[in-house]
PDB file of C-alpha atoms in Angstrom:
ATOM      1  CA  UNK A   1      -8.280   3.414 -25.654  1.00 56.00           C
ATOM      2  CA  UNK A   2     -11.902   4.793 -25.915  1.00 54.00           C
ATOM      3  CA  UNK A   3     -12.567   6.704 -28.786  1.00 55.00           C
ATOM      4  CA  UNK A   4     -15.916   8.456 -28.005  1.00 55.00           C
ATOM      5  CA  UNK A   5     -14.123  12.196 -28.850  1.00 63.00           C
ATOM      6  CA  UNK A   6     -11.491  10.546 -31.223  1.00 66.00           C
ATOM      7  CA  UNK A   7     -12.756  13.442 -34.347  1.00 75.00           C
ATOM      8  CA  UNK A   8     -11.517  15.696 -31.541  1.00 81.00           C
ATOM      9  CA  UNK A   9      -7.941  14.713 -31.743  1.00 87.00           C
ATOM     10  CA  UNK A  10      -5.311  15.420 -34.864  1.00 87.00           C
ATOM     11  CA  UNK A  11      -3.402  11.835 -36.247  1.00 91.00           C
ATOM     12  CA  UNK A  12      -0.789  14.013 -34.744  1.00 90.00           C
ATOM     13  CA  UNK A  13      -2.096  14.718 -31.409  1.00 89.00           C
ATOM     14  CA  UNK A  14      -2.605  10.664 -31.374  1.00 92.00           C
ATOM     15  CA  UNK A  15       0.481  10.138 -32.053  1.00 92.00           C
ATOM     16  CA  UNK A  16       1.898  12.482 -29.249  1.00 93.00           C
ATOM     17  CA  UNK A  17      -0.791  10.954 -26.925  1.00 95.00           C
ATOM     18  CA  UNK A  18       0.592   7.261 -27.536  1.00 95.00           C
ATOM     19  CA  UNK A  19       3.876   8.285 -26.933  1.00 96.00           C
ATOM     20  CA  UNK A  20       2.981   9.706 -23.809  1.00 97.00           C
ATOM     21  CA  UNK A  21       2.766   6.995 -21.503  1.00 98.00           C
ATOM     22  CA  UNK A  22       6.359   5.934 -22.580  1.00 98.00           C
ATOM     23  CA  UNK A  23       8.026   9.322 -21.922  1.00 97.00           C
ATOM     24  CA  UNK A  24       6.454   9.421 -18.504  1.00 98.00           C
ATOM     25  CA  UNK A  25       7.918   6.424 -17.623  1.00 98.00           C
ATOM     26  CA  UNK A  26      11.300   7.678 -18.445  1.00 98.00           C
ATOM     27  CA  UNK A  27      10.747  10.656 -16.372  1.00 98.00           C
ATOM     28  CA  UNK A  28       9.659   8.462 -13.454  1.00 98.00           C
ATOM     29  CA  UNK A  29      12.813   6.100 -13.841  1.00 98.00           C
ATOM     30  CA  UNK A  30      14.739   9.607 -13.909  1.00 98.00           C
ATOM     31  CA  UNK A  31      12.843  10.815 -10.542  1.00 98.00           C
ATOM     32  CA  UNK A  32      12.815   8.123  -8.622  1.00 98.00           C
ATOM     33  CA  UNK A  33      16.866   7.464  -9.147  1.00 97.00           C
ATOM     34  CA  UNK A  34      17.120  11.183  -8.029  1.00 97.00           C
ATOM     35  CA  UNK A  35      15.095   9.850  -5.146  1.00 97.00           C
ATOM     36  CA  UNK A  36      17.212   7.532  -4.596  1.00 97.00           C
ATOM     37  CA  UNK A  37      20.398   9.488  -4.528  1.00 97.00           C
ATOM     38  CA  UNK A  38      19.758  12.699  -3.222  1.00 96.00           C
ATOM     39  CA  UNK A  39      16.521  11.390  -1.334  1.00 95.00           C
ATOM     40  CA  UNK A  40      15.348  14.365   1.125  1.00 95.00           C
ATOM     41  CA  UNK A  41      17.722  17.240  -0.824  1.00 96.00           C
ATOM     42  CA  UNK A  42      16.933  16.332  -4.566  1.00 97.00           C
ATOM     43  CA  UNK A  43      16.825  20.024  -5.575  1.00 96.00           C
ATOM     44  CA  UNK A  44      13.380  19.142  -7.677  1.00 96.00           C
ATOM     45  CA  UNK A  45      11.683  17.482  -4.961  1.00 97.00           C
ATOM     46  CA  UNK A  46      12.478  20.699  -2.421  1.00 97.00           C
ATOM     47  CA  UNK A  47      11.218  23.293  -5.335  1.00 97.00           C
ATOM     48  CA  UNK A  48       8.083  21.740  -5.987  1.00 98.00           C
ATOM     49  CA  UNK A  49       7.100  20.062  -2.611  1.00 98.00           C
ATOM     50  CA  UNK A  50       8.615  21.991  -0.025  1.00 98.00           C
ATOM     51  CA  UNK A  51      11.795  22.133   2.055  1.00 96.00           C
ATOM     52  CA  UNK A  52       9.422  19.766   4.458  1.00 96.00           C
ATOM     53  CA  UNK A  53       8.649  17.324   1.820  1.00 97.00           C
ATOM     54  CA  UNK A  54       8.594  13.509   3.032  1.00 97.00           C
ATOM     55  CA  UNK A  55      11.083  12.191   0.225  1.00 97.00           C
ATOM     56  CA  UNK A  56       9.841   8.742   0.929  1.00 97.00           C
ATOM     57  CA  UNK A  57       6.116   9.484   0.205  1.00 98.00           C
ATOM     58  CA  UNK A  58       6.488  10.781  -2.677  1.00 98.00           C
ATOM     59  CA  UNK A  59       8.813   8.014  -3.598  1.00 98.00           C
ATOM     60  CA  UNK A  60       6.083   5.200  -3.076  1.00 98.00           C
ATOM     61  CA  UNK A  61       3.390   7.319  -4.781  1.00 98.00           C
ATOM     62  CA  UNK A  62       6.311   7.522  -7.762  1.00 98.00           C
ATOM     63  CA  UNK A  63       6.512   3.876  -7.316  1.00 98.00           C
ATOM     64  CA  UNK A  64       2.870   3.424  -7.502  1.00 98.00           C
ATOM     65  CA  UNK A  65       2.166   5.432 -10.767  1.00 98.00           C
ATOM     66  CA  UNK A  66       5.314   3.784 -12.885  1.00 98.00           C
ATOM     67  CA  UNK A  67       3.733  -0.016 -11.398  1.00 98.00           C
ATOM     68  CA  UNK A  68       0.334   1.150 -12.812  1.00 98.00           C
ATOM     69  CA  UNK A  69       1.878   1.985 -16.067  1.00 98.00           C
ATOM     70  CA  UNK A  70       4.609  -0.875 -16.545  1.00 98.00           C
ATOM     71  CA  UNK A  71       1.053  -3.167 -15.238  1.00 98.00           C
ATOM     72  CA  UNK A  72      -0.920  -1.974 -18.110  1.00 97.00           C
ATOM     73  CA  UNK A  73      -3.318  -0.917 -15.566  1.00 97.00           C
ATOM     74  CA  UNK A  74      -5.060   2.343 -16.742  1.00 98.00           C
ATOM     75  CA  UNK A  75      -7.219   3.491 -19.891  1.00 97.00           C
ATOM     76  CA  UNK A  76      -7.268   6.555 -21.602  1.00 96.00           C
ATOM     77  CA  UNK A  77     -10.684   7.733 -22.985  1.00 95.00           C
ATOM     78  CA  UNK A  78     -10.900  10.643 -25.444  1.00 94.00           C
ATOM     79  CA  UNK A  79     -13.528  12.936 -24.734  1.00 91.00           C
ATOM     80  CA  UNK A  80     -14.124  16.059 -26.618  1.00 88.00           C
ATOM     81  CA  UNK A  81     -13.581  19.995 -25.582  1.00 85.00           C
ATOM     82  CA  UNK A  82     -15.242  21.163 -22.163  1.00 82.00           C
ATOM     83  CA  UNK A  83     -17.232  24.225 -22.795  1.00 83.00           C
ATOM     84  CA  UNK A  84     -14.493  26.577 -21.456  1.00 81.00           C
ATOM     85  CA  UNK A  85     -12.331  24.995 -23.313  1.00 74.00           C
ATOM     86  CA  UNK A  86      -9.648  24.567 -20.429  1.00 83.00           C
ATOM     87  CA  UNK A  87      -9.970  21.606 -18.999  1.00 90.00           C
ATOM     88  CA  UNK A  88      -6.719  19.054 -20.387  1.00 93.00           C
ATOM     89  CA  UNK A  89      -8.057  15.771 -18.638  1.00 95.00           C
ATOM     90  CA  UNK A  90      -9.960  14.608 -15.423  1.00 96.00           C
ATOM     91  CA  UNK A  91      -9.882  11.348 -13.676  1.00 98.00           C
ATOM     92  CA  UNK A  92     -12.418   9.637 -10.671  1.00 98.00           C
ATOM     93  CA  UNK A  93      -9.818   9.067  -8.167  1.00 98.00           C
ATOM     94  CA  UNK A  94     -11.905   6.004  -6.445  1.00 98.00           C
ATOM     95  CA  UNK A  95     -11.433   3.935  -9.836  1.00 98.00           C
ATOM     96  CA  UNK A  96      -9.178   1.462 -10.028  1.00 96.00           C
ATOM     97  CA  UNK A  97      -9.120   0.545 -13.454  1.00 97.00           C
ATOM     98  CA  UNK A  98      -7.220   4.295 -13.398  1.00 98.00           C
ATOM     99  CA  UNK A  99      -9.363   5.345 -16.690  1.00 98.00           C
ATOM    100  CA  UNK A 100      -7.903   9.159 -17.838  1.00 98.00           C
ATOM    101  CA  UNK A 101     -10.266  11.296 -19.776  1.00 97.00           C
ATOM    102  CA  UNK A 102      -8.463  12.934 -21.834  1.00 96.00           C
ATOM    103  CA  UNK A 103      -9.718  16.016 -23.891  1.00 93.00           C
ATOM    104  CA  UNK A 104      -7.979  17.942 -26.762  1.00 91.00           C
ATOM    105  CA  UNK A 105      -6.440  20.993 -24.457  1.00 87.00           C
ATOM    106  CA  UNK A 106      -3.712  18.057 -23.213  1.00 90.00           C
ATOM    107  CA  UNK A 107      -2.037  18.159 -26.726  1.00 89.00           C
ATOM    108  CA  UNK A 108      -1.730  22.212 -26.169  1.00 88.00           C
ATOM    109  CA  UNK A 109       2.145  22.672 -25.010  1.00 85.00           C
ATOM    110  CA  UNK A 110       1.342  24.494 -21.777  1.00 85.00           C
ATOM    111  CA  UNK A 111       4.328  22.547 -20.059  1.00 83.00           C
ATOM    112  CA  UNK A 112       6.442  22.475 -23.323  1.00 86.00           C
ATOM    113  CA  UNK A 113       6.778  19.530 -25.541  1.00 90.00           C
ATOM    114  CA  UNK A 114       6.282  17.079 -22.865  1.00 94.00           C
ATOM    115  CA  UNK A 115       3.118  18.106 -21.919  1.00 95.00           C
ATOM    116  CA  UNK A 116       0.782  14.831 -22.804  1.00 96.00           C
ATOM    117  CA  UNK A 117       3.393  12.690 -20.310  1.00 97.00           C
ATOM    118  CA  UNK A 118       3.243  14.975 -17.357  1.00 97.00           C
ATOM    119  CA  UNK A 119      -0.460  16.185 -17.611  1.00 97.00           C
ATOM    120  CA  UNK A 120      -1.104  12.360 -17.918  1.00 98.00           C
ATOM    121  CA  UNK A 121       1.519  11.949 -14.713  1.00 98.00           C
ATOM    122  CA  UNK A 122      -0.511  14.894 -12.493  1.00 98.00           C
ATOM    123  CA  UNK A 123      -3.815  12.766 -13.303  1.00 98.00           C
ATOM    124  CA  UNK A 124      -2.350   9.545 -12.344  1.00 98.00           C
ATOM    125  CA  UNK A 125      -1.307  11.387  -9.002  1.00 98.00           C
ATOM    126  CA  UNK A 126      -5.340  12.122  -8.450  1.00 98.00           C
ATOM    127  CA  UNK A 127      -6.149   8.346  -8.107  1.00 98.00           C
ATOM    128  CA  UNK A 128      -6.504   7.100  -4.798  1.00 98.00           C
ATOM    129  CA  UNK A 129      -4.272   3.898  -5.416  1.00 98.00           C
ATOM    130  CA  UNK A 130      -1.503   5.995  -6.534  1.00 98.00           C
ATOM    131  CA  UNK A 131      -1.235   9.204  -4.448  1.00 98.00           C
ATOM    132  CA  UNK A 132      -4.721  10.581  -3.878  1.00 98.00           C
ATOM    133  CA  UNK A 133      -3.717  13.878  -4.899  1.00 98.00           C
ATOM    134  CA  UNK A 134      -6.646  16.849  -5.169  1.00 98.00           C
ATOM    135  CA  UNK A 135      -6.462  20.189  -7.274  1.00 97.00           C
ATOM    136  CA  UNK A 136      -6.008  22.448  -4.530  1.00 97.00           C
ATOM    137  CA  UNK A 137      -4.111  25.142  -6.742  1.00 97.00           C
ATOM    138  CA  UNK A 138      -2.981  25.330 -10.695  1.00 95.00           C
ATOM    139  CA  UNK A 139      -0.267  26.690 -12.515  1.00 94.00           C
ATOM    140  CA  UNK A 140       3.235  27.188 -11.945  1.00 95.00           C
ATOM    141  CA  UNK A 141       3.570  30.219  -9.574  1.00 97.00           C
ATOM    142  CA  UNK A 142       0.320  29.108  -7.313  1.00 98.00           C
ATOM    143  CA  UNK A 143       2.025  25.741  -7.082  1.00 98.00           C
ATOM    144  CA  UNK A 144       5.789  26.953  -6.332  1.00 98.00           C
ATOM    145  CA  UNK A 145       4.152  29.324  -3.485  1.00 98.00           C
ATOM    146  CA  UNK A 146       2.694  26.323  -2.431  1.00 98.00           C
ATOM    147  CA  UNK A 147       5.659  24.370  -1.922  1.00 98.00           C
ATOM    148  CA  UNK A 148       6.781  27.583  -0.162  1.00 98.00           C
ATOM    149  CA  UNK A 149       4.214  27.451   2.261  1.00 98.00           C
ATOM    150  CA  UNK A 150       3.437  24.408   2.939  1.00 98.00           C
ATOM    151  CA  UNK A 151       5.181  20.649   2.210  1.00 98.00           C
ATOM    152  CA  UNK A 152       1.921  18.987   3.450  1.00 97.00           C
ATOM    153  CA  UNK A 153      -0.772  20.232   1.076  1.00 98.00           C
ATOM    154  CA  UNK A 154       1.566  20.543  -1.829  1.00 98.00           C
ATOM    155  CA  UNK A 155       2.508  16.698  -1.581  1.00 98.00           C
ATOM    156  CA  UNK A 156      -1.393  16.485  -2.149  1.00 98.00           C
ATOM    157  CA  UNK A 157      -1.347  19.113  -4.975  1.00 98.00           C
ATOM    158  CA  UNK A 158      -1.732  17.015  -8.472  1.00 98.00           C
ATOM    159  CA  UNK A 159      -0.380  20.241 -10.034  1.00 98.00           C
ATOM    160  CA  UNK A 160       2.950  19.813  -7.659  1.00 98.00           C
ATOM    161  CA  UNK A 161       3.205  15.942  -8.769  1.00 98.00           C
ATOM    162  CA  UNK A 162       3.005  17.666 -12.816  1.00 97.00           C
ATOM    163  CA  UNK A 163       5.284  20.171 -12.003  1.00 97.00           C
ATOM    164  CA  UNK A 164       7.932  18.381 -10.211  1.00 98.00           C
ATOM    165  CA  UNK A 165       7.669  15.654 -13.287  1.00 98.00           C
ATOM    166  CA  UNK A 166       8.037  18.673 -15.687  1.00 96.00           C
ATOM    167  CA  UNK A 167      10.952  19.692 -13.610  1.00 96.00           C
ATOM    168  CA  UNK A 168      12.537  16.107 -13.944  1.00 97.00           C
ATOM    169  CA  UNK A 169      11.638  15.873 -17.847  1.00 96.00           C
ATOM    170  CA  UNK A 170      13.848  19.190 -18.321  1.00 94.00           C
ATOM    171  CA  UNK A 171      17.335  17.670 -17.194  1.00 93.00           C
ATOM    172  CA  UNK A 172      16.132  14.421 -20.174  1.00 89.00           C
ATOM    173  CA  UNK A 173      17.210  16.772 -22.456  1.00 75.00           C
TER     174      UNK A 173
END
């Protein structure tokens, strides 16, 4: 881990950000046996990616991101607050050492207590190797609209990947 904004992060907020890798593998294992089960009418996959969603796409780009974790294949640098103070991470999707720059806001609970696991998940989604996701829209109603709307764009919506993993991490419990 790179700790160039490490004074900007809590021994708690470590902690939680440690952990997080590890909780979104146990969402993936969670999604992608709802994948295989329900494939096409897993109730979670039609809410946040469309009624149009290809189940299988999603699947490999699932695949991909638990691979890159179980690999050890990704880096998480700490960075300290953006100037608007919103920002939770950013990634360059071309990189394939998969390095997440993280920044304070992640530890924030603006997808409950899971939040470090899928905000780390929607990033992972951005790299090229993985899904090649964009940010075409944030938040939960923009996203949910956009499942409406279209199946296409929101299986390239990072924000749809997060959701859809927050979705999942409700029925761990």
């Amino acid at each position: 881990m790179n700790n160039g904004g490490a004074g900007s992060f809590s021994r708690s907020a470590m902690d939680r950000l440690n952990r997080a890798p590890d909780k979104l593998m146990q969402i993936l294992n969670v999604a992608l046996d709802r994948l295989d089960k329900y494939g096409a009418n897993d109730p979670e996959l039609k809410q946040w990616f469309g009624q149009n969603a290809d189940a299988d796409q999603i699947k490999q780009s699932l695949m991909r991101m638990r691979e890159t974790l179980a690999s050890g294949n990704y880096k998480i640098a700490l960075t300290p607050p953006d100037a608007r103070g919103w920002e939770a991470a950013h990634v360059f999707p071309a990189d394939n050492g998969h390095t997440i720059y993280v920044r304070p806001h992640m530890m924030d609970n603006f997808f409950g207590r899971d939040t470090p696991a899928i905000t780390l998940g929607h990033e992972l989604s951005h790299f090229n190797t993985i899904a090649g996701t964009r940010d075409l829209v944030y938040g939960y109603g923009t996203a949910l609209s956009l499942a409406r709307a279209d199946s296409r764009r929101a299986m390239h919506n990072a924000e749809n990947y997060g959701m859809f993993l927050g979705q999942v991490a409700k029925l761990l419990g």
